[in-house]
């Protein structure tokens, strides 16, 4: 071993004419990072860079290295020192074959093969572009043959490696010439000339701090506005905003719209989630791990609530979509905030092919580059003439309005007004269609290219990489990639226009009108559909189709005029019980008749046929029918949040439908007293009458058996409701899954029941001690946990009881610093607090 070790050392001291290698790639191991940084200051970011640098040192003068590696080293900013100091300044980049994915066995990496010579930089680099070809080997061989024969091939490029250094970070953008590079380098940049690009907030625990938009009380939703003159924007210390909420009898609301997920589509993407930002995010700011290190990160707070645009980070091109005011950006969904006077120009230029082509210079992947904050900041910016801005305004307003109108047809999006079956506003599902090769149309693309000062020939060269990537992705049936595990899936925003989905959506809407969630007068045309606000205006607190009061909040009984066309179940309870005045099928028929009048029977029959059921009741009393669809419909951004709950006996022979937004700590008692007990009394009386008969025929025996089983089920159902009612104090801020968890036995859809049971077990173990429900059930445990965890204390309004701020040294200017610590409470004092706070709790 020693001999071999010395032989290896001797081998490493030699110099070679040729080195061939396929080096490993990726980060150095943790124990080697410091050594790698010291030894390879230009290449320590990736093993492949260090291998290339090391073996360049092993070459004789004019020796050559041949390598096949990831092609990311040509483009990523993290390799800029390697490109500039190792490859471009101190060697000759002789030959590149740009190969792409699928050439290194099963490795999920886009590859390039290249030859570097240890000599002075060269003014002749030959590049073979095979990345856009299905047959990579055949393309490379054909290009080599053409090159050797001196014949032209559009896939062969000859460039000067010094041109690469003219662009920031020196990416190897070989498909454009020096004049184009110089032209782009002379331009202003998006930041600071047009606006700012920023990363937003990281919660550190989305299940705790994030909810779907319909999951929390609408009246507890923040509202900020951006004045039309763009001079300033208002937050909750502004007297106008405070007056707004004073009228609504609420202080600073807790929940803010949150920009986190979005589809790979341009112009508009619905906001589907909210974030707990109560008291300016105090609970988030105090969220730490067991060692006291903060888990949440509140970046760039000065940009919260401002309008702008965002994009899917990994897509074949940049798809800018508008983000209205009144939203807080996330870390994973970057946002650009153009100055007020630049908003239209910024979105328009970023939607162009030229902008995407520029951003792809550092985008890493061919099919799905990574559009990072720093790249968008550095986007070269043209002087945009007024006529081009006017065209942008027309296109943006048209496209954004068209997409928003399409989402107005579909629950549970915040834009919803009315379902497709009543009025199709989505152009038969085509409203969201777009052509990835041009978002602006050819006239818009031409105007942008001219604004950059590009000739038609230069424009073709600039756009080539982008258009080839779009074409290649289309041929391979590729799709754009989501950013990371935090991102929601693209299918969150897909609109299902099938006839079955249309019927399911319509019935969901009818249930909503019965509960007073949706205003049926939009469906009957008694009220005109509300006008769309400006695209960048703040999101309203409630969806436009919601039944609202004069202040724009969900309506209550006193807001209903005597001529309102439909009776509303304000209790939040309807029942699957034929003949009952609150029977779900009879109530749905009332809604159908209100909308379709004399055609109601035809509409119901049509629905049954499309849904594949004989009767409408069958669709609602089977767990895998309506509720399964409702669960799917109301699950977005990796949260399951159904709002119509079927609480059923095990056989689903008796079901109470409860509306989530009417939950109180008394609603289960109402279910028992107003619904279950009267039904149980009726069944028991009928069964007893049969039992008292001295002689029963076969049919009566079967009926008695059925009634007896039903009687037992109802008693068990009542007892379970009563058991839960004694400790269940629902709080919508906890979200649907935690609120529903104690009721898990009463849901008959297996997948949902399983999820709720798992949630309930975790809650019992203390995994969700931040939840209001946990505090109401286990106050002793939660208060003790809050004495150790300040964010829990803030969540339960216990901070002043359990924590205090003490002086902790001074800052550089000599001013005192402070930190929060748990109060030094004796067991007796802590028990006294627990006793006081536990009054009224279980």
Coordinates of C-alpha atoms in Angstrom, one line a residue, residues 427-840:
X427 CA -64.4 30.7 -24.2
X428 CA -65.1 26.9 -24.0
X429 CA -61.9 26.4 -22.0
X430 CA -59.7 28.3 -24.4
X431 CA -59.3 31.4 -22.2
X432 CA -56.1 30.1 -20.7
X433 CA -54.5 28.9 -23.9
X434 CA -51.3 30.6 -25.1
X435 CA -48.6 30.1 -27.6
X436 CA -45.2 29.8 -25.8
X437 CA -43.3 30.9 -28.9
X438 CA -44.9 34.4 -28.6
X439 CA -46.8 36.0 -25.8
X440 CA -46.9 39.4 -27.4
X441 CA -47.7 38.4 -31.0
X442 CA -45.2 39.0 -33.8
X443 CA -45.8 42.7 -34.0
X444 CA -45.0 43.0 -30.2
X445 CA -41.9 40.9 -30.6
X446 CA -40.7 43.1 -33.5
X447 CA -41.2 46.3 -31.5
X448 CA -39.3 44.9 -28.5
X449 CA -36.4 43.8 -30.7
X450 CA -36.2 47.2 -32.4
X451 CA -36.3 48.9 -28.9
X452 CA -33.2 46.8 -28.1
X453 CA -31.6 48.0 -31.4
X454 CA -31.4 44.6 -32.9
X455 CA -31.6 44.0 -36.6
X456 CA -33.9 41.2 -37.9
X457 CA -30.8 39.0 -38.5
X458 CA -29.5 39.7 -34.9
X459 CA -33.0 39.0 -33.6
X460 CA -33.0 35.5 -35.2
X461 CA -29.7 34.8 -33.6
X462 CA -30.9 36.0 -30.2
X463 CA -34.1 34.0 -30.3
X464 CA -32.6 30.8 -31.7
X465 CA -31.8 29.1 -28.3
X466 CA -35.2 29.9 -26.9
X467 CA -37.2 28.7 -30.0
X468 CA -35.2 25.5 -30.3
X469 CA -35.8 24.7 -26.6
X470 CA -39.6 25.3 -27.0
X471 CA -39.7 23.1 -30.1
X472 CA -37.6 20.4 -28.5
X473 CA -39.8 20.4 -25.4
X474 CA -42.9 20.2 -27.6
X475 CA -41.5 17.2 -29.6
X476 CA -40.5 15.4 -26.5
X477 CA -43.8 16.1 -24.8
X478 CA -41.9 17.8 -22.0
X479 CA -43.4 20.0 -19.4
X480 CA -42.0 22.8 -17.3
X481 CA -40.7 21.9 -13.9
X482 CA -41.8 23.2 -10.5
X483 CA -39.1 25.0 -8.5
X484 CA -38.7 22.7 -5.5
X485 CA -40.6 20.7 -2.9
X486 CA -42.2 23.9 -1.5
X487 CA -44.0 24.6 -4.7
X488 CA -47.6 23.6 -5.6
X489 CA -48.2 21.5 -8.6
X490 CA -49.2 23.0 -11.9
X491 CA -52.4 21.0 -11.9
X492 CA -53.7 23.2 -9.1
X493 CA -54.5 25.7 -11.8
X494 CA -55.7 23.4 -14.6
X495 CA -59.4 23.9 -15.4
X496 CA -61.3 20.7 -16.1
X497 CA -63.9 21.5 -18.8
X498 CA -65.3 17.9 -19.1
X499 CA -69.1 17.5 -18.9
X500 CA -68.8 15.5 -15.6
X501 CA -66.6 18.2 -14.0
X502 CA -69.1 20.8 -15.2
X503 CA -72.0 19.0 -13.5
X504 CA -70.0 18.4 -10.3
X505 CA -69.1 22.1 -10.2
X506 CA -72.6 23.2 -10.7
X507 CA -73.9 21.1 -7.8
X508 CA -71.1 22.4 -5.6
X509 CA -72.3 25.9 -6.5
X510 CA -75.9 25.0 -5.6
X511 CA -74.8 23.7 -2.2
X512 CA -73.0 27.0 -1.7
X513 CA -76.1 29.1 -2.5
X514 CA -78.1 27.0 0.0
X515 CA -75.6 27.8 2.7
X516 CA -75.5 31.5 1.7
X517 CA -71.9 31.3 0.5
X518 CA -72.7 32.3 -3.1
X519 CA -75.1 35.0 -4.2
X520 CA -77.7 33.2 -6.4
X521 CA -78.8 36.5 -7.8
X522 CA -75.8 36.5 -10.2
X523 CA -77.1 33.2 -11.6
X524 CA -80.7 34.5 -12.0
X525 CA -79.4 37.7 -13.6
X526 CA -81.2 39.7 -10.9
X527 CA -77.8 41.3 -10.2
X528 CA -75.3 42.2 -12.9
X529 CA -72.0 40.4 -12.7
X530 CA -69.4 42.6 -10.8
X531 CA -66.8 44.5 -12.8
X532 CA -63.2 43.4 -12.7
X533 CA -60.9 45.7 -10.7
X534 CA -57.7 46.9 -12.3
X535 CA -55.2 44.0 -12.6
X536 CA -52.7 45.5 -10.1
X537 CA -55.4 46.7 -7.6
X538 CA -55.4 44.9 -4.2
X539 CA -57.3 41.6 -4.0
X540 CA -60.7 42.1 -2.3
X541 CA -61.3 40.3 1.0
X542 CA -64.1 38.1 -0.5
X543 CA -64.6 36.4 -3.9
X544 CA -66.9 38.6 -6.1
X545 CA -69.6 35.9 -6.3
X546 CA -69.9 35.6 -2.5
X547 CA -73.1 36.7 -0.8
X548 CA -71.8 39.9 0.8
X549 CA -73.1 42.7 3.0
X550 CA -72.6 46.4 2.3
X551 CA -69.1 46.3 3.7
X552 CA -67.9 43.5 1.4
X553 CA -67.9 40.8 4.1
X554 CA -69.9 37.5 4.1
X555 CA -73.6 38.3 4.6
X556 CA -75.5 37.2 7.7
X557 CA -79.3 36.9 8.3
X558 CA -79.8 40.6 8.9
X559 CA -78.4 41.4 5.4
X560 CA -81.0 39.4 3.6
X561 CA -83.9 41.3 2.0
X562 CA -87.4 39.7 2.1
X563 CA -87.3 39.3 -1.7
X564 CA -84.1 37.3 -1.8
X565 CA -85.1 34.4 -4.1
X566 CA -83.7 31.5 -2.0
X567 CA -84.2 30.4 1.6
X568 CA -80.7 30.1 3.2
X569 CA -79.7 27.5 5.9
X570 CA -78.1 30.0 8.3
X571 CA -77.5 27.3 10.8
X572 CA -74.9 25.9 8.5
X573 CA -76.6 22.4 8.6
X574 CA -78.6 20.6 6.0
X575 CA -79.5 16.9 6.1
X576 CA -79.7 13.9 3.8
X577 CA -83.2 12.9 5.0
X578 CA -86.0 12.6 2.5
X579 CA -89.1 14.5 3.6
X580 CA -87.2 16.8 6.1
X581 CA -87.6 20.5 5.5
X582 CA -83.8 20.9 5.3
X583 CA -83.3 17.8 3.1
X584 CA -80.3 18.4 0.9
X585 CA -82.0 17.1 -2.3
X586 CA -85.1 19.2 -1.7
X587 CA -82.9 22.3 -1.0
X588 CA -80.9 21.6 -4.2
X589 CA -84.1 21.4 -6.2
X590 CA -85.2 24.7 -4.7
X591 CA -81.9 26.2 -6.0
X592 CA -82.4 24.6 -9.4
X593 CA -85.9 25.9 -9.7
X594 CA -84.8 29.4 -8.7
X595 CA -82.3 29.5 -11.6
X596 CA -83.9 27.4 -14.3
X597 CA -87.5 27.8 -13.4
X598 CA -89.7 25.4 -15.5
X599 CA -86.7 23.5 -16.9
X600 CA -85.7 22.3 -13.4
X601 CA -86.8 18.7 -14.0
X602 CA -84.8 18.5 -17.2
X603 CA -81.7 20.0 -15.5
X604 CA -81.8 17.4 -12.7
X605 CA -82.3 14.5 -15.0
X606 CA -79.4 15.7 -17.2
X607 CA -77.2 16.0 -14.2
X608 CA -78.0 12.4 -13.1
X609 CA -77.3 11.1 -16.6
X610 CA -73.9 12.8 -16.9
X611 CA -72.9 11.8 -13.3
X612 CA -73.9 8.2 -13.9
X613 CA -76.4 7.9 -11.1
X614 CA -80.1 7.1 -11.1
X615 CA -81.1 9.7 -8.5
X616 CA -79.4 12.8 -7.3
X617 CA -79.6 11.5 -3.7
X618 CA -77.3 8.6 -4.7
X619 CA -74.7 11.2 -5.7
X620 CA -74.7 12.8 -2.3
X621 CA -75.1 9.9 0.1
X622 CA -72.1 7.9 -1.3
X623 CA -68.8 9.2 0.2
X624 CA -66.9 8.5 -3.1
X625 CA -69.2 10.7 -5.1
X626 CA -69.9 14.4 -4.3
X627 CA -67.6 14.6 -1.2
X628 CA -64.7 13.0 -3.0
X629 CA -65.0 15.5 -5.8
X630 CA -65.5 18.4 -3.3
X631 CA -62.3 17.3 -1.5
X632 CA -60.4 17.3 -4.7
X633 CA -61.8 20.6 -5.9
X634 CA -61.0 22.3 -2.6
X635 CA -57.4 21.0 -2.3
X636 CA -54.8 23.4 -3.6
X637 CA -51.2 24.2 -2.8
X638 CA -50.8 20.9 -1.0
X639 CA -53.6 21.6 1.4
X640 CA -56.8 19.7 1.7
X641 CA -59.5 22.0 2.8
X642 CA -63.1 20.9 2.1
X643 CA -65.7 23.3 3.5
X644 CA -68.9 21.1 3.1
X645 CA -68.6 18.3 5.7
X646 CA -70.7 15.1 5.5
X647 CA -70.9 13.7 9.1
X648 CA -72.4 10.3 8.7
X649 CA -73.3 7.0 10.3
X650 CA -71.0 4.1 9.3
X651 CA -73.4 3.0 6.6
X652 CA -74.0 6.6 5.4
X653 CA -77.7 6.0 5.9
X654 CA -77.9 9.3 7.8
X655 CA -75.7 12.3 6.9
X656 CA -75.6 15.8 8.2
X657 CA -73.9 18.3 5.9
X658 CA -72.1 21.1 7.8
X659 CA -70.8 24.3 6.4
X660 CA -67.3 25.0 7.7
X661 CA -67.7 28.8 7.9
X662 CA -70.7 28.5 10.2
X663 CA -68.9 26.3 12.8
X664 CA -69.3 27.2 16.4
X665 CA -68.8 25.3 19.7
X666 CA -72.6 24.8 19.7
X667 CA -73.1 23.5 16.2
X668 CA -72.8 19.8 17.2
X669 CA -75.4 20.3 19.9
X670 CA -77.7 21.9 17.3
X671 CA -77.1 18.8 15.1
X672 CA -78.1 16.6 18.0
X673 CA -81.1 18.6 19.3
X674 CA -82.6 19.7 16.0
X675 CA -81.8 16.8 13.7
X676 CA -80.6 13.6 15.3
X677 CA -82.8 13.4 18.4
X678 CA -86.1 14.1 16.4
X679 CA -85.0 11.5 13.8
X680 CA -84.1 9.0 16.5
X681 CA -87.5 9.5 18.2
X682 CA -89.3 9.0 14.9
X683 CA -87.4 5.8 14.1
X684 CA -87.8 4.4 17.7
X685 CA -91.5 5.1 17.6
X686 CA -91.9 3.3 14.3
X687 CA -89.8 0.4 15.4
X688 CA -91.7 0.1 18.7
X689 CA -95.0 0.1 16.9
X690 CA -93.7 -2.9 14.8
X691 CA -92.3 -4.6 17.9
X692 CA -95.7 -4.4 19.7
X693 CA -97.5 -6.2 16.9
X694 CA -98.3 -9.7 17.9
X695 CA -97.9 -11.0 14.4
X696 CA -95.6 -9.6 11.7
X697 CA -95.3 -10.7 8.1
X698 CA -92.0 -11.2 6.3
X699 CA -91.9 -7.7 5.0
X700 CA -92.5 -6.2 8.4
X701 CA -89.8 -8.4 9.9
X702 CA -87.3 -7.1 7.4
X703 CA -88.5 -3.5 8.0
X704 CA -88.1 -4.0 11.8
X705 CA -84.6 -5.4 11.4
X706 CA -83.7 -2.4 9.2
X707 CA -85.2 0.1 11.6
X708 CA -83.4 -1.6 14.6
X709 CA -80.0 -1.3 12.8
X710 CA -80.7 2.3 11.9
X711 CA -81.8 3.0 15.5
X712 CA -78.5 1.6 16.8
X713 CA -76.5 3.6 14.3
X714 CA -78.3 6.8 15.2
X715 CA -77.7 6.3 18.9
X716 CA -74.0 5.7 18.3
X717 CA -73.9 8.7 16.0
X718 CA -75.6 10.9 18.6
X719 CA -73.3 9.6 21.3
X720 CA -70.2 10.4 19.2
X721 CA -71.4 13.9 18.4
X722 CA -72.2 14.5 22.1
X723 CA -68.8 13.1 23.2
X724 CA -67.0 15.5 20.8
X725 CA -69.2 18.5 21.5
X726 CA -68.1 18.5 25.1
X727 CA -64.6 19.5 24.2
X728 CA -64.7 20.7 20.6
X729 CA -64.2 24.4 20.2
X730 CA -63.5 25.0 16.5
X731 CA -61.4 27.9 15.4
X732 CA -61.1 28.5 11.7
X733 CA -57.6 29.9 12.1
X734 CA -56.4 26.4 12.7
X735 CA -57.4 25.3 9.2
X736 CA -59.8 22.6 8.0
X737 CA -57.7 19.5 8.8
X738 CA -57.0 20.3 12.4
X739 CA -60.5 21.6 13.0
X740 CA -62.0 18.4 11.5
X741 CA -59.6 16.0 13.1
X742 CA -61.6 15.1 16.3
X743 CA -64.5 14.2 14.0
X744 CA -62.6 11.7 12.0
X745 CA -64.8 8.7 12.8
X746 CA -67.8 10.6 11.3
X747 CA -66.3 10.9 7.8
X748 CA -66.8 7.9 5.6
X749 CA -64.5 8.7 2.7
X750 CA -61.5 6.4 3.6
X751 CA -58.7 8.6 2.4
X752 CA -60.0 11.7 4.2
X753 CA -60.8 9.8 7.3
X754 CA -57.3 8.3 7.4
X755 CA -55.7 11.8 7.1
X756 CA -57.9 13.2 9.9
X757 CA -57.1 10.2 12.2
X758 CA -53.4 10.7 11.7
X759 CA -53.8 14.5 12.4
X760 CA -55.8 13.7 15.5
X761 CA -53.1 11.3 16.8
X762 CA -50.4 13.9 16.2
X763 CA -52.4 16.5 18.0
X764 CA -52.8 14.3 21.0
X765 CA -49.1 13.8 21.1
X766 CA -48.5 17.6 21.1
X767 CA -47.3 18.1 17.5
X768 CA -49.8 20.9 17.0
X769 CA -49.6 22.8 20.3
X770 CA -49.7 26.1 18.4
X771 CA -53.3 25.3 17.4
X772 CA -56.2 27.0 19.2
X773 CA -58.0 23.6 19.3
X774 CA -55.1 22.0 21.1
X775 CA -55.1 24.8 23.7
X776 CA -58.8 24.4 24.3
X777 CA -58.5 20.7 24.9
X778 CA -55.2 20.4 26.7
X779 CA -54.6 23.8 28.3
X780 CA -52.1 22.5 30.9
X781 CA -49.8 21.0 28.3
X782 CA -50.1 23.8 25.8
X783 CA -49.4 26.5 28.4
X784 CA -46.3 24.7 29.6
X785 CA -45.2 24.3 26.0
X786 CA -45.8 28.0 25.5
X787 CA -43.5 28.8 28.4
X788 CA -40.7 27.1 26.4
X789 CA -41.7 28.3 23.0
X790 CA -42.4 32.0 22.6
X791 CA -44.2 31.6 19.2
X792 CA -46.7 29.3 20.9
X793 CA -47.2 32.0 23.6
X794 CA -47.9 34.6 21.0
X795 CA -50.3 32.3 19.2
X796 CA -52.3 31.8 22.4
X797 CA -52.0 35.4 23.7
X798 CA -49.9 34.2 26.6
X799 CA -46.7 36.2 25.8
X800 CA -47.2 38.8 28.6
X801 CA -47.9 36.0 31.1
X802 CA -45.0 33.7 30.3
X803 CA -42.3 35.8 28.7
X804 CA -40.4 39.0 29.3
X805 CA -37.9 41.2 27.4
X806 CA -34.5 41.8 29.2
X807 CA -31.5 43.9 28.5
X808 CA -28.8 41.9 26.7
X809 CA -25.6 44.0 26.2
X810 CA -25.2 46.9 23.9
X811 CA -24.8 47.4 20.2
X812 CA -21.8 49.0 18.4
X813 CA -23.2 52.5 19.1
X814 CA -23.5 51.7 22.8
X815 CA -27.3 51.4 22.8
X816 CA -28.8 48.7 24.9
X817 CA -30.0 45.5 23.2
X818 CA -32.9 43.3 24.4
X819 CA -33.9 39.7 24.1
X820 CA -37.0 37.7 25.1
X821 CA -36.6 35.0 27.7
X822 CA -39.2 32.9 29.6
X823 CA -40.3 34.4 32.9
X824 CA -38.7 32.7 36.0
X825 CA -42.0 31.2 37.2
X826 CA -42.2 28.8 40.1
X827 CA -44.4 25.7 39.7
X828 CA -47.0 27.3 41.9
X829 CA -47.0 30.4 39.8
X830 CA -47.3 28.4 36.6
X831 CA -50.1 26.4 38.0
X832 CA -51.9 29.6 38.9
X833 CA -51.6 30.8 35.3
X834 CA -52.8 27.4 34.0
X835 CA -55.8 27.5 36.4
X836 CA -56.7 31.1 35.4
X837 CA -56.4 30.4 31.6
X838 CA -58.1 27.1 31.7
X839 CA -61.4 28.5 32.9
X840 CA -64.0 27.5 30.3

